[in-house]
Amino acid sequence: DAGVIQSPRHEVTEMGQEVTLRCKPISGHNSLFWYRQTMMRGLELLIYFNNNVPIDDSGMPEDRFSAKMPNASFSTLKIQPSEPRDSAVYFCASSLAAGSNQPQHFGDGTRLSIL
Amino acid sequence: DAKTTQPTSMDCAEGRAANLPCNHSTISGNEYVYWYRQIHSQGPQYIIHGLKNNETNEMASLIITEDRKSSTLILPHATLRDTAVYYCIVRVAETSGSRLTFGEGTQLTVNP
């Protein structure tokens, strides 16, 4: 079975540019999560969706970050404008249902470098 | 969610059992114990989870003490590919906030 698919795997861009990260959750999963991992802060939850609806976006750093889930099989995380401090590995995860004990399954991440 | 404490690092010989401890002395009755691992340059990988009974799957066994204040993840026959950072996480599954709070984890190194 295909796992969580993220694209691109690597992104290098200059500060001020718009960055769009993409995620395809596991088919049938109805919860989707965006995490960010840095050396300083470890793994942090940015936002999660349940049935395509954003439930908790308290981890989104600031207004430059936005996330959408237009349908059950696709989500985007957008940074506009990007800054060097946004450099990190961004992970997407999905699970069968939020509010249950079902585990989250992670993609291999997007390694983002903002110059 | 309850805080967990894990050793920073551990070593294990290839083919031997790796026993990774985790303390979660403030765990609540409705909090589950989850284990994930992260191999370098990959996303976290789910291993196993449990509430109070011991659990076993194809990857590992999870032993939870009777008072639930600690647990041990057991990899019965460690291989070099099991070298990774292992995270113990406790989480209330029934709340609307389904965040996984990752701590520092344990760096397990399996030696040939």
PDB file of N, CA, C and O in Angstrom, chain B residues 20-93:
ATOM      1  N   LEU B  20      14.195  -0.664  25.369  1.00  0.00           N
ATOM      2  CA  LEU B  20      14.221   0.787  25.510  1.00  0.00           C
ATOM      3  C   LEU B  20      13.203   1.224  26.556  1.00  0.00           C
ATOM      4  O   LEU B  20      12.002   1.024  26.387  1.00  0.00           O
ATOM      5  N   PRO B  21      13.691   1.854  27.637  1.00  0.00           N
ATOM      6  CA  PRO B  21      12.772   2.239  28.716  1.00  0.00           C
ATOM      7  C   PRO B  21      12.194   3.626  28.516  1.00  0.00           C
ATOM      8  O   PRO B  21      12.766   4.461  27.814  1.00  0.00           O
ATOM      9  N   CYS B  22      11.061   3.843  29.158  1.00  0.00           N
ATOM     10  CA  CYS B  22      10.411   5.157  29.135  1.00  0.00           C
ATOM     11  C   CYS B  22       9.660   5.347  30.447  1.00  0.00           C
ATOM     12  O   CYS B  22       8.901   4.468  30.862  1.00  0.00           O
ATOM     13  N   ASN B  23       9.894   6.473  31.077  1.00  0.00           N
ATOM     14  CA  ASN B  23       9.152   6.824  32.282  1.00  0.00           C
ATOM     15  C   ASN B  23       8.066   7.836  31.956  1.00  0.00           C
ATOM     16  O   ASN B  23       8.320   8.826  31.261  1.00  0.00           O
ATOM     17  N   HIS B  24       6.878   7.576  32.452  1.00  0.00           N
ATOM     18  CA  HIS B  24       5.752   8.509  32.281  1.00  0.00           C
ATOM     19  C   HIS B  24       4.941   8.494  33.559  1.00  0.00           C
ATOM     20  O   HIS B  24       3.776   8.080  33.578  1.00  0.00           O
ATOM     21  N   SER B  25       5.578   8.990  34.618  1.00  0.00           N
ATOM     22  CA  SER B  25       5.007   8.867  35.960  1.00  0.00           C
ATOM     23  C   SER B  25       3.730   9.679  36.150  1.00  0.00           C
ATOM     24  O   SER B  25       2.975   9.418  37.090  1.00  0.00           O
ATOM     25  N   THR B  26       3.494  10.673  35.303  1.00  0.00           N
ATOM     26  CA  THR B  26       2.291  11.506  35.463  1.00  0.00           C
ATOM     27  C   THR B  26       1.185  11.109  34.494  1.00  0.00           C
ATOM     28  O   THR B  26       0.242  11.868  34.283  1.00  0.00           O
ATOM     29  N   ILE B  27       1.284   9.930  33.931  1.00  0.00           N
ATOM     30  CA  ILE B  27       0.304   9.490  32.933  1.00  0.00           C
ATOM     31  C   ILE B  27      -1.080   9.396  33.553  1.00  0.00           C
ATOM     32  O   ILE B  27      -1.241   8.988  34.710  1.00  0.00           O
ATOM     33  N   SER B  28      -2.084   9.789  32.786  1.00  0.00           N
ATOM     34  CA  SER B  28      -3.466   9.713  33.247  1.00  0.00           C
ATOM     35  C   SER B  28      -4.117   8.416  32.763  1.00  0.00           C
ATOM     36  O   SER B  28      -3.611   7.768  31.847  1.00  0.00           O
ATOM     37  N   GLY B  29      -5.257   8.097  33.370  1.00  0.00           N
ATOM     38  CA  GLY B  29      -5.897   6.827  33.065  1.00  0.00           C
ATOM     39  C   GLY B  29      -6.337   6.674  31.626  1.00  0.00           C
ATOM     40  O   GLY B  29      -6.451   5.547  31.125  1.00  0.00           O
ATOM     41  N   ASN B  30      -6.588   7.783  30.935  1.00  0.00           N
ATOM     42  CA  ASN B  30      -7.075   7.699  29.563  1.00  0.00           C
ATOM     43  C   ASN B  30      -5.983   8.016  28.532  1.00  0.00           C
ATOM     44  O   ASN B  30      -6.283   8.305  27.375  1.00  0.00           O
ATOM     45  N   GLU B  31      -4.746   7.994  28.955  1.00  0.00           N
ATOM     46  CA  GLU B  31      -3.643   8.274  28.027  1.00  0.00           C
ATOM     47  C   GLU B  31      -3.005   6.984  27.541  1.00  0.00           C
ATOM     48  O   GLU B  31      -2.704   6.087  28.337  1.00  0.00           O
ATOM     49  N   TYR B  32      -2.794   6.910  26.235  1.00  0.00           N
ATOM     50  CA  TYR B  32      -2.129   5.778  25.622  1.00  0.00           C
ATOM     51  C   TYR B  32      -0.625   6.040  25.556  1.00  0.00           C
ATOM     52  O   TYR B  32      -0.177   7.183  25.490  1.00  0.00           O
ATOM     53  N   VAL B  33       0.148   4.971  25.471  1.00  0.00           N
ATOM     54  CA  VAL B  33       1.591   5.056  25.253  1.00  0.00           C
ATOM     55  C   VAL B  33       1.864   4.655  23.798  1.00  0.00           C
ATOM     56  O   VAL B  33       1.449   3.575  23.357  1.00  0.00           O
ATOM     57  N   TYR B  34       2.507   5.541  23.063  1.00  0.00           N
ATOM     58  CA  TYR B  34       2.868   5.284  21.662  1.00  0.00           C
ATOM     59  C   TYR B  34       4.389   5.257  21.533  1.00  0.00           C
ATOM     60  O   TYR B  34       5.100   5.995  22.209  1.00  0.00           O
ATOM     61  N   TRP B  35       4.865   4.425  20.629  1.00  0.00           N
ATOM     62  CA  TRP B  35       6.279   4.425  20.273  1.00  0.00           C
ATOM     63  C   TRP B  35       6.413   4.655  18.770  1.00  0.00           C
ATOM     64  O   TRP B  35       5.741   3.991  17.959  1.00  0.00           O
ATOM     65  N   TYR B  36       7.287   5.588  18.432  1.00  0.00           N
ATOM     66  CA  TYR B  36       7.675   5.862  17.054  1.00  0.00           C
ATOM     67  C   TYR B  36       9.189   5.808  16.978  1.00  0.00           C
ATOM     68  O   TYR B  36       9.882   5.933  17.988  1.00  0.00           O
ATOM     69  N   ARG B  37       9.701   5.643  15.781  1.00  0.00           N
ATOM     70  CA  ARG B  37      11.140   5.780  15.584  1.00  0.00           C
ATOM     71  C   ARG B  37      11.384   6.597  14.315  1.00  0.00           C
ATOM     72  O   ARG B  37      10.532   6.665  13.426  1.00  0.00           O
ATOM     73  N   GLN B  38      12.558   7.213  14.273  1.00  0.00           N
ATOM     74  CA  GLN B  38      12.919   8.012  13.118  1.00  0.00           C
ATOM     75  C   GLN B  38      14.335   7.647  12.697  1.00  0.00           C
ATOM     76  O   GLN B  38      15.290   7.886  13.446  1.00  0.00           O
ATOM     77  N   ILE B  39      14.400   7.066  11.526  1.00  0.00           N
ATOM     78  CA  ILE B  39      15.693   6.758  10.923  1.00  0.00           C
ATOM     79  C   ILE B  39      16.138   8.001  10.167  1.00  0.00           C
ATOM     80  O   ILE B  39      15.320   8.717   9.599  1.00  0.00           O
ATOM     81  N   HIS B  40      17.419   8.244  10.179  1.00  0.00           N
ATOM     82  CA  HIS B  40      17.965   9.468   9.598  1.00  0.00           C
ATOM     83  C   HIS B  40      17.389   9.749   8.211  1.00  0.00           C
ATOM     84  O   HIS B  40      17.336   8.866   7.366  1.00  0.00           O
ATOM     85  N   SER B  41      16.916  10.996   8.043  1.00  0.00           N
ATOM     86  CA  SER B  41      16.416  11.491   6.756  1.00  0.00           C
ATOM     87  C   SER B  41      15.063  10.901   6.372  1.00  0.00           C
ATOM     88  O   SER B  41      14.618  11.091   5.233  1.00  0.00           O
ATOM     89  N   GLN B  42      14.415  10.199   7.282  1.00  0.00           N
ATOM     90  CA  GLN B  42      13.086   9.671   6.997  1.00  0.00           C
ATOM     91  C   GLN B  42      12.070  10.248   7.974  1.00  0.00           C
ATOM     92  O   GLN B  42      12.421  10.840   8.989  1.00  0.00           O
ATOM     93  N   GLY B  43      10.796  10.064   7.656  1.00  0.00           N
ATOM     94  CA  GLY B  43       9.748  10.487   8.565  1.00  0.00           C
ATOM     95  C   GLY B  43       9.608   9.529   9.733  1.00  0.00           C
ATOM     96  O   GLY B  43      10.042   8.382   9.669  1.00  0.00           O
ATOM     97  N   PRO B  44       9.021   9.998  10.842  1.00  0.00           N
ATOM     98  CA  PRO B  44       8.788   9.095  11.972  1.00  0.00           C
ATOM     99  C   PRO B  44       7.949   7.898  11.544  1.00  0.00           C
ATOM    100  O   PRO B  44       7.017   8.027  10.759  1.00  0.00           O
ATOM    101  N   GLN B  45       8.299   6.748  12.082  1.00  0.00           N
ATOM    102  CA  GLN B  45       7.620   5.502  11.744  1.00  0.00           C
ATOM    103  C   GLN B  45       6.908   4.983  12.982  1.00  0.00           C
ATOM    104  O   GLN B  45       7.528   4.807  14.039  1.00  0.00           O
ATOM    105  N   TYR B  46       5.618   4.716  12.868  1.00  0.00           N
ATOM    106  CA  TYR B  46       4.856   4.154  13.969  1.00  0.00           C
ATOM    107  C   TYR B  46       5.334   2.739  14.257  1.00  0.00           C
ATOM    108  O   TYR B  46       5.568   1.946  13.333  1.00  0.00           O
ATOM    109  N   ILE B  47       5.482   2.415  15.562  1.00  0.00           N
ATOM    110  CA  ILE B  47       5.901   1.067  15.927  1.00  0.00           C
ATOM    111  C   ILE B  47       4.758   0.322  16.608  1.00  0.00           C
ATOM    112  O   ILE B  47       4.323  -0.737  16.161  1.00  0.00           O
ATOM    113  N   ILE B  48       4.255   0.877  17.717  1.00  0.00           N
ATOM    114  CA  ILE B  48       3.295   0.153  18.538  1.00  0.00           C
ATOM    115  C   ILE B  48       2.663   1.121  19.521  1.00  0.00           C
ATOM    116  O   ILE B  48       3.229   2.177  19.792  1.00  0.00           O
ATOM    117  N   HIS B  49       1.492   0.778  20.053  1.00  0.00           N
ATOM    118  CA  HIS B  49       0.921   1.571  21.130  1.00  0.00           C
ATOM    119  C   HIS B  49       0.070   0.682  22.026  1.00  0.00           C
ATOM    120  O   HIS B  49      -0.337  -0.418  21.630  1.00  0.00           O
ATOM    121  N   GLY B  50      -0.191   1.192  23.243  1.00  0.00           N
ATOM    122  CA  GLY B  50      -0.997   0.423  24.188  1.00  0.00           C
ATOM    123  C   GLY B  50      -1.548   1.316  25.273  1.00  0.00           C
ATOM    124  O   GLY B  50      -1.072   2.430  25.483  1.00  0.00           O
ATOM    125  N   LEU B  51      -2.532   0.788  26.004  1.00  0.00           N
ATOM    126  CA  LEU B  51      -3.156   1.529  27.097  1.00  0.00           C
ATOM    127  C   LEU B  51      -2.689   0.982  28.442  1.00  0.00           C
ATOM    128  O   LEU B  51      -2.118   1.700  29.252  1.00  0.00           O
ATOM    129  N   LYS B  52      -2.939  -0.288  28.698  1.00  0.00           N
ATOM    130  CA  LYS B  52      -2.452  -0.893  29.943  1.00  0.00           C
ATOM    131  C   LYS B  52      -1.986  -2.322  29.777  1.00  0.00           C
ATOM    132  O   LYS B  52      -1.161  -2.792  30.551  1.00  0.00           O
ATOM    133  N   ASN B  53      -2.498  -3.004  28.760  1.00  0.00           N
ATOM    134  CA  ASN B  53      -2.034  -4.366  28.528  1.00  0.00           C
ATOM    135  C   ASN B  53      -0.770  -4.369  27.686  1.00  0.00           C
ATOM    136  O   ASN B  53      -0.516  -3.452  26.913  1.00  0.00           O
ATOM    137  N   ASN B  54       0.029  -5.417  27.849  1.00  0.00           N
ATOM    138  CA  ASN B  54       1.196  -5.566  26.992  1.00  0.00           C
ATOM    139  C   ASN B  54       0.736  -5.836  25.564  1.00  0.00           C
ATOM    140  O   ASN B  54      -0.293  -6.473  25.342  1.00  0.00           O
ATOM    141  N   GLU B  55       1.490  -5.336  24.606  1.00  0.00           N
ATOM    142  CA  GLU B  55       1.138  -5.477  23.209  1.00  0.00           C
ATOM    143  C   GLU B  55       2.322  -6.022  22.427  1.00  0.00           C
ATOM    144  O   GLU B  55       3.467  -5.753  22.781  1.00  0.00           O
ATOM    145  N   THR B  56       2.020  -6.756  21.374  1.00  0.00           N
ATOM    146  CA  THR B  56       3.061  -7.281  20.487  1.00  0.00           C
ATOM    147  C   THR B  56       2.580  -7.202  19.057  1.00  0.00           C
ATOM    148  O   THR B  56       1.414  -7.473  18.771  1.00  0.00           O
ATOM    149  N   ASN B  57       3.481  -6.805  18.173  1.00  0.00           N
ATOM    150  CA  ASN B  57       3.192  -6.877  16.743  1.00  0.00           C
ATOM    151  C   ASN B  57       4.445  -7.379  16.033  1.00  0.00           C
ATOM    152  O   ASN B  57       5.399  -7.843  16.673  1.00  0.00           O
ATOM    153  N   GLU B  58       4.446  -7.271  14.723  1.00  0.00           N
ATOM    154  CA  GLU B  58       5.554  -7.837  13.957  1.00  0.00           C
ATOM    155  C   GLU B  58       6.861  -7.076  14.156  1.00  0.00           C
ATOM    156  O   GLU B  58       7.916  -7.576  13.817  1.00  0.00           O
ATOM    157  N   MET B  59       6.771  -5.884  14.673  1.00  0.00           N
ATOM    158  CA  MET B  59       7.980  -5.084  14.855  1.00  0.00           C
ATOM    159  C   MET B  59       8.553  -5.187  16.259  1.00  0.00           C
ATOM    160  O   MET B  59       9.783  -5.195  16.432  1.00  0.00           O
ATOM    161  N   ALA B  60       7.677  -5.189  17.269  1.00  0.00           N
ATOM    162  CA  ALA B  60       8.171  -5.044  18.628  1.00  0.00           C
ATOM    163  C   ALA B  60       7.130  -5.499  19.638  1.00  0.00           C
ATOM    164  O   ALA B  60       5.990  -5.810  19.285  1.00  0.00           O
ATOM    165  N   SER B  61       7.561  -5.493  20.910  1.00  0.00           N
ATOM    166  CA  SER B  61       6.653  -5.721  22.033  1.00  0.00           C
ATOM    167  C   SER B  61       6.690  -4.500  22.935  1.00  0.00           C
ATOM    168  O   SER B  61       7.734  -3.842  23.059  1.00  0.00           O
ATOM    169  N   LEU B  62       5.553  -4.217  23.540  1.00  0.00           N
ATOM    170  CA  LEU B  62       5.437  -3.106  24.476  1.00  0.00           C
ATOM    171  C   LEU B  62       5.006  -3.660  25.822  1.00  0.00           C
ATOM    172  O   LEU B  62       3.948  -4.296  25.919  1.00  0.00           O
ATOM    173  N   ILE B  63       5.843  -3.423  26.823  1.00  0.00           N
ATOM    174  CA  ILE B  63       5.538  -3.878  28.181  1.00  0.00           C
ATOM    175  C   ILE B  63       5.229  -2.640  29.018  1.00  0.00           C
ATOM    176  O   ILE B  63       6.061  -1.735  29.127  1.00  0.00           O
ATOM    177  N   ILE B  64       4.038  -2.579  29.578  1.00  0.00           N
ATOM    178  CA  ILE B  64       3.614  -1.460  30.413  1.00  0.00           C
ATOM    179  C   ILE B  64       3.475  -1.964  31.847  1.00  0.00           C
ATOM    180  O   ILE B  64       2.824  -2.986  32.083  1.00  0.00           O
ATOM    181  N   THR B  65       4.101  -1.270  32.786  1.00  0.00           N
ATOM    182  CA  THR B  65       4.022  -1.693  34.185  1.00  0.00           C
ATOM    183  C   THR B  65       2.595  -1.592  34.694  1.00  0.00           C
ATOM    184  O   THR B  65       1.774  -0.837  34.146  1.00  0.00           O
ATOM    185  N   GLU B  66       2.330  -2.307  35.771  1.00  0.00           N
ATOM    186  CA  GLU B  66       0.960  -2.361  36.286  1.00  0.00           C
ATOM    187  C   GLU B  66       0.456  -0.980  36.703  1.00  0.00           C
ATOM    188  O   GLU B  66      -0.721  -0.653  36.513  1.00  0.00           O
ATOM    189  N   ASP B  67       1.341  -0.157  37.274  1.00  0.00           N
ATOM    190  CA  ASP B  67       0.930   1.198  37.669  1.00  0.00           C
ATOM    191  C   ASP B  67       0.958   2.174  36.493  1.00  0.00           C
ATOM    192  O   ASP B  67       0.612   3.340  36.653  1.00  0.00           O
ATOM    193  N   ARG B  68       1.403   1.707  35.337  1.00  0.00           N
ATOM    194  CA  ARG B  68       1.447   2.484  34.089  1.00  0.00           C
ATOM    195  C   ARG B  68       2.403   3.670  34.144  1.00  0.00           C
ATOM    196  O   ARG B  68       2.378   4.531  33.275  1.00  0.00           O
ATOM    197  N   LYS B  69       3.267   3.702  35.106  1.00  0.00           N
ATOM    198  CA  LYS B  69       4.186   4.840  35.222  1.00  0.00           C
ATOM    199  C   LYS B  69       5.433   4.666  34.365  1.00  0.00           C
ATOM    200  O   LYS B  69       6.240   5.593  34.244  1.00  0.00           O
ATOM    201  N   SER B  70       5.615   3.500  33.788  1.00  0.00           N
ATOM    202  CA  SER B  70       6.746   3.303  32.888  1.00  0.00           C
ATOM    203  C   SER B  70       6.422   2.189  31.896  1.00  0.00           C
ATOM    204  O   SER B  70       5.475   1.418  32.098  1.00  0.00           O
ATOM    205  N   SER B  71       7.218   2.155  30.845  1.00  0.00           N
ATOM    206  CA  SER B  71       7.029   1.111  29.828  1.00  0.00           C
ATOM    207  C   SER B  71       8.381   0.796  29.197  1.00  0.00           C
ATOM    208  O   SER B  71       9.349   1.554  29.340  1.00  0.00           O
ATOM    209  N   THR B  72       8.426  -0.336  28.508  1.00  0.00           N
ATOM    210  CA  THR B  72       9.636  -0.758  27.805  1.00  0.00           C
ATOM    211  C   THR B  72       9.270  -1.237  26.418  1.00  0.00           C
ATOM    212  O   THR B  72       8.344  -2.052  26.262  1.00  0.00           O
ATOM    213  N   LEU B  73       9.961  -0.722  25.449  1.00  0.00           N
ATOM    214  CA  LEU B  73       9.826  -1.203  24.083  1.00  0.00           C
ATOM    215  C   LEU B  73      10.908  -2.251  23.856  1.00  0.00           C
ATOM    216  O   LEU B  73      12.078  -2.008  24.145  1.00  0.00           O
ATOM    217  N   ILE B  74      10.519  -3.401  23.352  1.00  0.00           N
ATOM    218  CA  ILE B  74      11.471  -4.482  23.121  1.00  0.00           C
ATOM    219  C   ILE B  74      11.530  -4.810  21.633  1.00  0.00           C
ATOM    220  O   ILE B  74      10.513  -5.148  21.014  1.00  0.00           O
ATOM    221  N   LEU B  75      12.737  -4.684  21.079  1.00  0.00           N
ATOM    222  CA  LEU B  75      13.006  -5.186  19.723  1.00  0.00           C
ATOM    223  C   LEU B  75      13.703  -6.526  19.917  1.00  0.00           C
ATOM    224  O   LEU B  75      14.850  -6.563  20.363  1.00  0.00           O
ATOM    225  N   PRO B  76      13.047  -7.626  19.618  1.00  0.00           N
ATOM    226  CA  PRO B  76      13.564  -8.924  20.054  1.00  0.00           C
ATOM    227  C   PRO B  76      14.899  -9.335  19.440  1.00  0.00           C
ATOM    228  O   PRO B  76      15.712  -9.962  20.118  1.00  0.00           O
ATOM    229  N   HIS B  77      15.141  -8.987  18.209  1.00  0.00           N
ATOM    230  CA  HIS B  77      16.392  -9.343  17.537  1.00  0.00           C
ATOM    231  C   HIS B  77      16.837  -8.136  16.713  1.00  0.00           C
ATOM    232  O   HIS B  77      16.495  -8.008  15.546  1.00  0.00           O
ATOM    233  N   ALA B  78      17.578  -7.246  17.353  1.00  0.00           N
ATOM    234  CA  ALA B  78      17.926  -5.982  16.707  1.00  0.00           C
ATOM    235  C   ALA B  78      18.836  -6.215  15.497  1.00  0.00           C
ATOM    236  O   ALA B  78      19.741  -7.057  15.526  1.00  0.00           O
ATOM    237  N   THR B  79      18.595  -5.438  14.450  1.00  0.00           N
ATOM    238  CA  THR B  79      19.455  -5.451  13.272  1.00  0.00           C
ATOM    239  C   THR B  79      20.042  -4.061  13.075  1.00  0.00           C
ATOM    240  O   THR B  79      19.601  -3.085  13.712  1.00  0.00           O
ATOM    241  N   LEU B  80      21.012  -3.958  12.184  1.00  0.00           N
ATOM    242  CA  LEU B  80      21.648  -2.661  11.942  1.00  0.00           C
ATOM    243  C   LEU B  80      20.620  -1.641  11.471  1.00  0.00           C
ATOM    244  O   LEU B  80      20.747  -0.436  11.751  1.00  0.00           O
ATOM    245  N   ARG B  81      19.575  -2.098  10.773  1.00  0.00           N
ATOM    246  CA  ARG B  81      18.551  -1.191  10.270  1.00  0.00           C
ATOM    247  C   ARG B  81      17.644  -0.642  11.361  1.00  0.00           C
ATOM    248  O   ARG B  81      16.830   0.246  11.111  1.00  0.00           O
ATOM    249  N   ASP B  82      17.774  -1.173  12.577  1.00  0.00           N
ATOM    250  CA  ASP B  82      16.996  -0.641  13.701  1.00  0.00           C
ATOM    251  C   ASP B  82      17.674   0.566  14.342  1.00  0.00           C
ATOM    252  O   ASP B  82      17.119   1.159  15.290  1.00  0.00           O
ATOM    253  N   THR B  83      18.862   0.927  13.890  1.00  0.00           N
ATOM    254  CA  THR B  83      19.521   2.124  14.396  1.00  0.00           C
ATOM    255  C   THR B  83      18.661   3.335  14.048  1.00  0.00           C
ATOM    256  O   THR B  83      18.377   3.594  12.883  1.00  0.00           O
ATOM    257  N   ALA B  84      18.227   4.068  15.081  1.00  0.00           N
ATOM    258  CA  ALA B  84      17.289   5.175  14.876  1.00  0.00           C
ATOM    259  C   ALA B  84      17.093   5.901  16.198  1.00  0.00           C
ATOM    260  O   ALA B  84      17.577   5.457  17.246  1.00  0.00           O
ATOM    261  N   VAL B  85      16.366   7.010  16.156  1.00  0.00           N
ATOM    262  CA  VAL B  85      15.909   7.674  17.381  1.00  0.00           C
ATOM    263  C   VAL B  85      14.512   7.137  17.688  1.00  0.00           C
ATOM    264  O   VAL B  85      13.636   7.148  16.823  1.00  0.00           O
ATOM    265  N   TYR B  86      14.331   6.680  18.903  1.00  0.00           N
ATOM    266  CA  TYR B  86      13.059   6.081  19.329  1.00  0.00           C
ATOM    267  C   TYR B  86      12.344   7.047  20.272  1.00  0.00           C
ATOM    268  O   TYR B  86      12.919   7.495  21.265  1.00  0.00           O
ATOM    269  N   TYR B  87      11.097   7.331  19.965  1.00  0.00           N
ATOM    270  CA  TYR B  87      10.309   8.281  20.740  1.00  0.00           C
ATOM    271  C   TYR B  87       9.183   7.562  21.472  1.00  0.00           C
ATOM    272  O   TYR B  87       8.429   6.799  20.864  1.00  0.00           O
ATOM    273  N   CYS B  88       9.078   7.840  22.750  1.00  0.00           N
ATOM    274  CA  CYS B  88       7.974   7.368  23.577  1.00  0.00           C
ATOM    275  C   CYS B  88       7.047   8.563  23.797  1.00  0.00           C
ATOM    276  O   CYS B  88       7.498   9.616  24.233  1.00  0.00           O
ATOM    277  N   ILE B  89       5.781   8.405  23.498  1.00  0.00           N
ATOM    278  CA  ILE B  89       4.828   9.517  23.573  1.00  0.00           C
ATOM    279  C   ILE B  89       3.582   9.033  24.279  1.00  0.00           C
ATOM    280  O   ILE B  89       3.094   7.924  24.016  1.00  0.00           O
ATOM    281  N   VAL B  90       3.062   9.852  25.191  1.00  0.00           N
ATOM    282  CA  VAL B  90       1.772   9.526  25.788  1.00  0.00           C
ATOM    283  C   VAL B  90       0.759  10.554  25.295  1.00  0.00           C
ATOM    284  O   VAL B  90       1.061  11.729  25.168  1.00  0.00           O
ATOM    285  N   ARG B  91      -0.424  10.087  25.011  1.00  0.00           N
ATOM    286  CA  ARG B  91      -1.411  10.953  24.388  1.00  0.00           C
ATOM    287  C   ARG B  91      -2.805  10.520  24.774  1.00  0.00           C
ATOM    288  O   ARG B  91      -3.115   9.331  24.790  1.00  0.00           O
ATOM    289  N   VAL B  92      -3.648  11.523  25.047  1.00  0.00           N
ATOM    290  CA  VAL B  92      -5.060  11.250  25.263  1.00  0.00           C
ATOM    291  C   VAL B  92      -5.705  11.106  23.895  1.00  0.00           C
ATOM    292  O   VAL B  92      -5.715  12.041  23.111  1.00  0.00           O
ATOM    293  N   ALA B  93      -6.207   9.934  23.590  1.00  0.00           N
ATOM    294  CA  ALA B  93      -6.707   9.676  22.248  1.00  0.00           C
ATOM    295  C   ALA B  93      -8.082  10.256  22.011  1.00  0.00           C
ATOM    296  O   ALA B  93      -8.473  10.489  20.882  1.00  0.00           O
TER     297      ALA B  93
END
